[in-house]
mmCIF file of C-alpha atoms in Angstrom:
data_model
loop_
_atom_site.group_PDB
_atom_site.id
_atom_site.type_symbol
_atom_site.label_atom_id
_atom_site.label_comp_id
_atom_site.label_asym_id
_atom_site.label_seq_id
_atom_site.Cartn_x
_atom_site.Cartn_y
_atom_site.Cartn_z
ATOM 1 C CA MET A 22 93.779 81.689 94.730
ATOM 2 C CA GLU A 23 90.860 81.905 92.353
ATOM 3 C CA LYS A 24 88.768 79.795 94.739
ATOM 4 C CA ILE A 25 89.797 81.490 97.998
ATOM 5 C CA PRO A 26 89.504 85.313 97.809
ATOM 6 C CA PHE A 27 92.770 86.391 99.400
ATOM 7 C CA VAL A 28 93.145 90.181 99.486
ATOM 8 C CA LEU A 29 96.776 90.647 100.566
ATOM 9 C CA GLY A 30 99.958 88.667 100.038
ATOM 10 C CA GLY A 31 103.688 88.982 100.405
ATOM 11 C CA ASN A 32 106.303 86.623 99.018
ATOM 12 C CA LEU A 33 109.442 86.774 101.152
ATOM 13 C CA GLN A 34 112.808 86.753 99.403
ATOM 14 C CA GLY A 35 116.437 87.524 100.224
ATOM 15 C CA GLY A 36 119.405 89.222 98.662
ATOM 16 C CA GLU A 37 118.202 92.820 99.007
ATOM 17 C CA LEU A 38 116.435 95.205 101.384
ATOM 18 C CA VAL A 39 113.423 96.562 99.501
ATOM 19 C CA VAL A 40 109.701 95.969 98.929
ATOM 20 C CA ALA A 41 108.749 95.664 95.243
ATOM 21 C CA TYR A 42 105.180 96.209 94.056
ATOM 22 C CA PRO A 43 103.546 95.565 90.650
ATOM 23 C CA TYR A 44 103.513 95.765 87.823
ATOM 24 C CA ASP A 45 106.655 93.679 87.385
ATOM 25 C CA LEU A 46 106.448 93.545 83.582
ATOM 26 C CA VAL A 47 107.235 96.617 81.486
ATOM 27 C CA ARG A 48 104.742 97.717 78.820
ATOM 28 C CA SER A 49 107.393 98.576 76.239
ATOM 29 C CA PRO A 50 108.776 95.295 74.804
ATOM 30 C CA TRP A 51 112.205 96.771 74.033
ATOM 31 C CA LYS A 52 112.835 98.030 77.569
ATOM 32 C CA THR A 53 114.209 96.172 80.579
ATOM 33 C CA GLN A 54 113.320 98.911 83.063
ATOM 34 C CA GLU A 55 110.251 101.148 82.951
ATOM 35 C CA HIS A 56 108.004 102.515 85.678
ATOM 36 C CA THR A 57 104.778 100.572 85.171
ATOM 37 C CA PRO A 58 102.113 101.371 87.787
ATOM 38 C CA THR A 59 98.820 99.539 88.292
ATOM 39 C CA PRO A 60 95.483 101.374 88.523
ATOM 40 C CA ASP A 61 95.787 100.816 92.299
ATOM 41 C CA ASP A 62 99.310 102.247 92.451
ATOM 42 C CA HIS A 63 98.543 104.453 95.469
ATOM 43 C CA VAL A 64 97.426 101.400 97.449
ATOM 44 C CA PHE A 65 100.461 99.341 96.458
ATOM 45 C CA ARG A 66 102.838 102.171 97.339
ATOM 46 C CA TRP A 67 101.228 102.451 100.764
ATOM 47 C CA LEU A 68 101.396 98.695 101.368
ATOM 48 C CA ALA A 69 105.084 98.676 100.413
ATOM 49 C CA TYR A 70 105.806 101.674 102.613
ATOM 50 C CA SER A 71 103.933 100.172 105.573
ATOM 51 C CA TYR A 72 106.419 97.290 105.535
ATOM 52 C CA ALA A 73 109.595 99.179 104.688
ATOM 53 C CA SER A 74 109.041 102.004 107.173
ATOM 54 C CA THR A 75 108.628 99.626 110.117
ATOM 55 C CA HIS A 76 111.576 97.409 109.173
ATOM 56 C CA ARG A 77 114.645 97.953 111.321
ATOM 57 C CA LEU A 78 116.973 98.646 108.378
ATOM 58 C CA MET A 79 115.123 99.339 105.118
ATOM 59 C CA THR A 80 114.723 103.064 105.679
ATOM 60 C CA ASP A 81 117.786 103.568 107.878
ATOM 61 C CA ALA A 82 119.924 106.160 106.069
ATOM 62 C CA ARG A 83 123.006 105.017 107.998
ATOM 63 C CA ARG A 84 123.014 101.455 106.693
ATOM 64 C CA ARG A 85 125.167 100.353 103.795
ATOM 65 C CA VAL A 86 123.531 99.358 100.523
ATOM 66 C CA CYS A 87 123.291 95.639 99.941
ATOM 67 C CA HIS A 88 124.901 95.651 96.501
ATOM 68 C CA THR A 89 124.978 98.562 94.047
ATOM 69 C CA GLU A 90 121.470 100.027 94.208
ATOM 70 C CA ASP A 91 120.262 102.402 96.901
ATOM 71 C CA PHE A 92 116.501 102.359 97.453
ATOM 72 C CA GLN A 93 116.549 105.082 100.117
ATOM 73 C CA LYS A 94 115.182 107.707 97.701
ATOM 74 C CA GLU A 95 111.928 105.734 97.539
ATOM 75 C CA GLU A 96 111.815 104.914 101.243
ATOM 76 C CA GLY A 97 112.815 101.294 100.750
ATOM 77 C CA THR A 98 110.224 100.578 98.054
ATOM 78 C CA VAL A 99 110.355 100.194 94.281
ATOM 79 C CA ASN A 100 108.023 99.525 91.371
ATOM 80 C CA GLY A 101 109.023 96.085 90.142
ATOM 81 C CA ALA A 102 109.220 96.959 86.451
ATOM 82 C CA SER A 103 111.317 100.043 87.116
ATOM 83 C CA TRP A 104 113.853 97.819 88.915
ATOM 84 C CA HIS A 105 113.996 94.870 86.508
ATOM 85 C CA THR A 106 111.238 93.486 84.333
ATOM 86 C CA VAL A 107 109.826 90.044 85.132
ATOM 87 C CA ALA A 108 107.308 88.267 82.905
ATOM 88 C CA GLY A 109 104.575 86.199 84.526
ATOM 89 C CA SER A 110 105.311 87.160 88.123
ATOM 90 C CA LEU A 111 103.043 86.058 90.948
ATOM 91 C CA ASN A 112 102.445 89.707 91.836
ATOM 92 C CA ASP A 113 101.121 90.557 88.372
ATOM 93 C CA PHE A 114 99.076 87.359 88.129
ATOM 94 C CA SER A 115 97.473 87.921 91.526
ATOM 95 C CA TYR A 116 96.472 91.472 90.669
ATOM 96 C CA LEU A 117 95.165 90.718 87.172
ATOM 97 C CA HIS A 118 93.369 87.433 87.820
ATOM 98 C CA THR A 119 92.406 87.415 91.525
ATOM 99 C CA ASN A 120 91.409 89.863 94.270
ATOM 100 C CA CYS A 121 94.843 89.667 95.895
ATOM 101 C CA PHE A 122 97.303 92.552 96.198
ATOM 102 C CA GLU A 123 100.676 90.821 96.347
ATOM 103 C CA LEU A 124 104.160 92.286 96.839
ATOM 104 C CA SER A 125 107.712 90.933 96.815
ATOM 105 C CA ILE A 126 109.432 91.588 100.133
ATOM 106 C CA TYR A 127 113.224 91.312 100.148
ATOM 107 C CA VAL A 128 113.982 90.877 103.825
ATOM 108 C CA GLY A 129 117.783 90.966 103.972
ATOM 109 C CA CYS A 130 121.002 91.551 102.035
ATOM 110 C CA ASP A 131 122.114 87.935 102.438
ATOM 111 C CA LYS A 132 120.090 85.593 100.250
ATOM 112 C CA TYR A 133 121.183 82.564 102.284
ATOM 113 C CA PRO A 134 121.871 83.745 105.849
ATOM 114 C CA HIS A 135 123.593 81.448 108.304
ATOM 115 C CA GLU A 136 121.354 79.929 110.951
ATOM 116 C CA SER A 137 123.122 81.999 113.600
ATOM 117 C CA GLN A 138 121.799 85.139 111.876
ATOM 118 C CA LEU A 139 118.166 84.056 111.818
ATOM 119 C CA PRO A 140 117.185 85.449 115.271
ATOM 120 C CA GLU A 141 118.451 88.897 114.241
ATOM 121 C CA GLU A 142 116.725 88.677 110.847
ATOM 122 C CA TRP A 143 113.499 87.785 112.628
ATOM 123 C CA GLU A 144 113.734 90.837 114.873
ATOM 124 C CA ASN A 145 114.485 93.027 111.830
ATOM 125 C CA ASN A 146 111.259 91.909 110.161
ATOM 126 C CA ARG A 147 108.911 91.024 113.036
ATOM 127 C CA GLU A 148 107.186 94.397 113.423
ATOM 128 C CA SER A 149 106.996 94.874 109.657
ATOM 129 C CA LEU A 150 105.222 91.555 109.184
ATOM 130 C CA ILE A 151 102.638 92.449 111.831
ATOM 131 C CA VAL A 152 102.007 95.924 110.403
ATOM 132 C CA PHE A 153 101.762 94.509 106.881
ATOM 133 C CA MET A 154 99.156 91.935 107.919
ATOM 134 C CA GLU A 155 97.141 94.663 109.642
ATOM 135 C CA GLN A 156 96.634 96.374 106.286
ATOM 136 C CA VAL A 157 93.985 93.801 105.337
ATOM 137 C CA HIS A 158 91.573 95.870 107.445
ATOM 138 C CA ARG A 159 91.859 98.903 105.148
ATOM 139 C CA GLY A 160 89.080 99.573 102.668
ATOM 140 C CA ILE A 161 85.603 98.126 102.670
ATOM 141 C CA LYS A 162 84.125 94.740 103.450
ATOM 142 C CA GLY A 163 80.656 93.309 103.740
ATOM 143 C CA LEU A 164 78.045 91.081 102.099
ATOM 144 C CA VAL A 165 76.367 91.648 98.736
ATOM 145 C CA ARG A 166 72.667 90.809 98.840
ATOM 146 C CA ASP A 167 69.651 91.497 96.632
ATOM 147 C CA SER A 168 66.466 93.243 97.720
ATOM 148 C CA HIS A 169 65.172 89.939 99.171
ATOM 149 C CA GLY A 170 68.248 89.394 101.302
ATOM 150 C CA LYS A 171 69.643 86.669 99.084
ATOM 151 C CA GLY A 172 73.368 86.735 98.449
ATOM 152 C CA ILE A 173 74.645 87.675 94.985
ATOM 153 C CA PRO A 174 77.619 85.459 94.104
ATOM 154 C CA ASN A 175 80.369 86.587 91.745
ATOM 155 C CA ALA A 176 79.264 90.228 91.830
ATOM 156 C CA ILE A 177 81.621 92.754 90.231
ATOM 157 C CA ILE A 178 83.020 95.482 92.492
ATOM 158 C CA SER A 179 84.072 98.710 90.759
ATOM 159 C CA VAL A 180 85.686 101.766 92.299
ATOM 160 C CA GLU A 181 85.139 104.965 90.359
ATOM 161 C CA GLY A 182 88.391 106.359 89.029
ATOM 162 C CA ILE A 183 90.217 103.001 89.276
ATOM 163 C CA ASN A 184 90.177 100.877 86.138
ATOM 164 C CA HIS A 185 90.393 97.531 87.914
ATOM 165 C CA ASP A 186 87.382 95.542 89.083
ATOM 166 C CA ILE A 187 87.245 92.675 91.564
ATOM 167 C CA ARG A 188 84.630 90.008 92.196
ATOM 168 C CA THR A 189 83.052 88.890 95.419
ATOM 169 C CA GLY A 190 84.138 85.652 97.018
ATOM 170 C CA GLY A 191 80.797 83.889 97.232
ATOM 171 C CA VAL A 192 78.619 86.773 98.439
ATOM 172 C CA SER A 193 81.245 88.532 100.571
ATOM 173 C CA LEU A 194 83.363 91.428 99.397
ATOM 174 C CA GLN A 195 86.601 92.974 100.523
ATOM 175 C CA LYS A 196 88.391 95.706 98.630
ATOM 176 C CA LEU A 197 91.653 97.225 99.801
ATOM 177 C CA SER A 198 91.410 100.986 99.466
ATOM 178 C CA LEU A 199 92.882 104.127 100.976
ATOM 179 C CA ALA A 200 90.054 106.450 99.933
ATOM 180 C CA CYS A 201 87.551 104.640 102.158
ATOM 181 C CA ARG A 202 89.816 104.519 105.191
ATOM 182 C CA HIS A 203 88.362 107.379 107.241
ATOM 183 C CA VAL A 204 85.343 108.671 105.290
ATOM 184 C CA ARG A 205 82.170 106.769 104.462
ATOM 185 C CA CYS A 206 81.921 105.771 100.807
ATOM 186 C CA ALA A 207 78.787 106.041 98.719
ATOM 187 C CA PHE A 208 77.775 102.915 96.844
ATOM 188 C CA ALA A 209 75.101 101.756 94.441
ATOM 189 C CA LEU A 210 74.208 98.422 92.943
ATOM 190 C CA SER A 211 72.780 98.280 89.444
ATOM 191 C CA SER A 212 70.720 95.539 87.842
ATOM 192 C CA SER A 213 73.928 94.113 86.362
ATOM 193 C CA SER A 214 75.170 93.236 89.872
ATOM 194 C CA THR A 215 78.008 95.726 89.681
ATOM 195 C CA MET A 216 78.804 97.600 92.873
ATOM 196 C CA ILE A 217 80.123 101.098 92.305
ATOM 197 C CA VAL A 218 82.158 102.580 95.152
ATOM 198 C CA ARG A 219 82.699 106.329 94.981
ATOM 199 C CA PRO A 220 85.747 107.679 96.828
ATOM 200 C CA PRO A 221 84.796 110.712 98.917
ATOM 201 C CA GLN A 222 85.028 114.177 97.407
ATOM 202 C CA PRO A 223 87.008 116.950 99.149
ATOM 203 C CA TYR A 224 85.736 118.149 102.531
ATOM 204 C CA GLY A 225 83.695 115.000 103.042
ATOM 205 C CA THR A 226 81.045 115.729 100.375
ATOM 206 C CA VAL A 227 79.924 112.321 99.166
ATOM 207 C CA PRO A 228 77.456 111.853 96.281
ATOM 208 C CA HIS A 229 74.749 109.306 96.988
ATOM 209 C CA THR A 230 73.097 109.094 93.576
ATOM 210 C CA SER A 231 73.117 105.904 91.550
ATOM 211 C CA PRO A 232 73.842 105.778 87.793
ATOM 212 C CA ASP A 233 71.246 103.036 87.398
ATOM 213 C CA PRO A 234 68.013 102.096 89.175
ATOM 214 C CA VAL A 235 68.961 100.452 92.455
ATOM 215 C CA THR A 236 67.503 96.981 92.493
ATOM 216 C CA THR A 237 69.828 95.433 95.071
ATOM 217 C CA LYS A 238 71.371 96.400 98.363
ATOM 218 C CA ILE A 239 74.369 95.650 100.543
ATOM 219 C CA SER A 240 73.972 94.447 104.091
ATOM 220 C CA PRO A 241 75.956 94.896 106.192
ATOM 221 C CA LEU A 242 78.678 97.102 104.761
ATOM 222 C CA ARG A 243 81.398 98.460 107.012
ATOM 223 C CA ASN A 244 84.083 101.009 106.290
ATOM 224 C CA PHE A 245 87.537 100.842 107.900
#
C-alpha cells in the first residue's frame, strides 16, 4: 500500500450491520470505548453513510438489531473506537501511513451465512458497493509538476484546516475531500514542494494568494 497510492478501501466483515470508520484505537489508555475522530472525520462519516444509506437493511428502522446494539441513531455508521477499541487496525494504519481512507464494512448479521443465503446477501450489498466505489471521484486529482513541466515525486499535499498530509504517488495526486466537491479550490505550491489546498470560503469566495513564492505549478488539476 505504500508503493501503490490507493485512496479508498473497505474491508468486508460479517456478524453485524454497520460501517465503522477510524480511528479504531482510543486515545485514553484506560478506556475501551471513546469517540476518537480523525482530522478527516467529515470525509469518513460521509463515506460510511454513502454505504449504509444505500444498503437494503442498514438504515431500515423496521429491521431487528443483529445482537444487542442498535446503530440506527447514527444511520448505520459508527466511529470504531466509540464501539470497541482495536489496536493496530488496518483502518488506522492506512490512514496514518498511506493515502488510503479505509473503513470496516459489516455486511450482515450472520458472520458465516449459509451458501443458500449468499444471493440475498449480494443483493443487499450490491448497490452499496457500487456507490462506495464511486466515492473515489470526490476531491481533487491531477499531476504535480515544476515550472519546467517536470514531475515532482513524493510531494506533500496539505489541506488547510485538516492536520493530515498525504504524498503524491509518483507525480500524481488524489485527495478525497468534500470541500472541493462542487467549488473550485485555490492552491499554491511553495519551494518546499508542499501543495496547500484551501477549502472554499462561504458564498464561493476563494482566496488565491500563496503563503510562499510560487516556484512550481500543477498541470492539469481537476476538481470533482
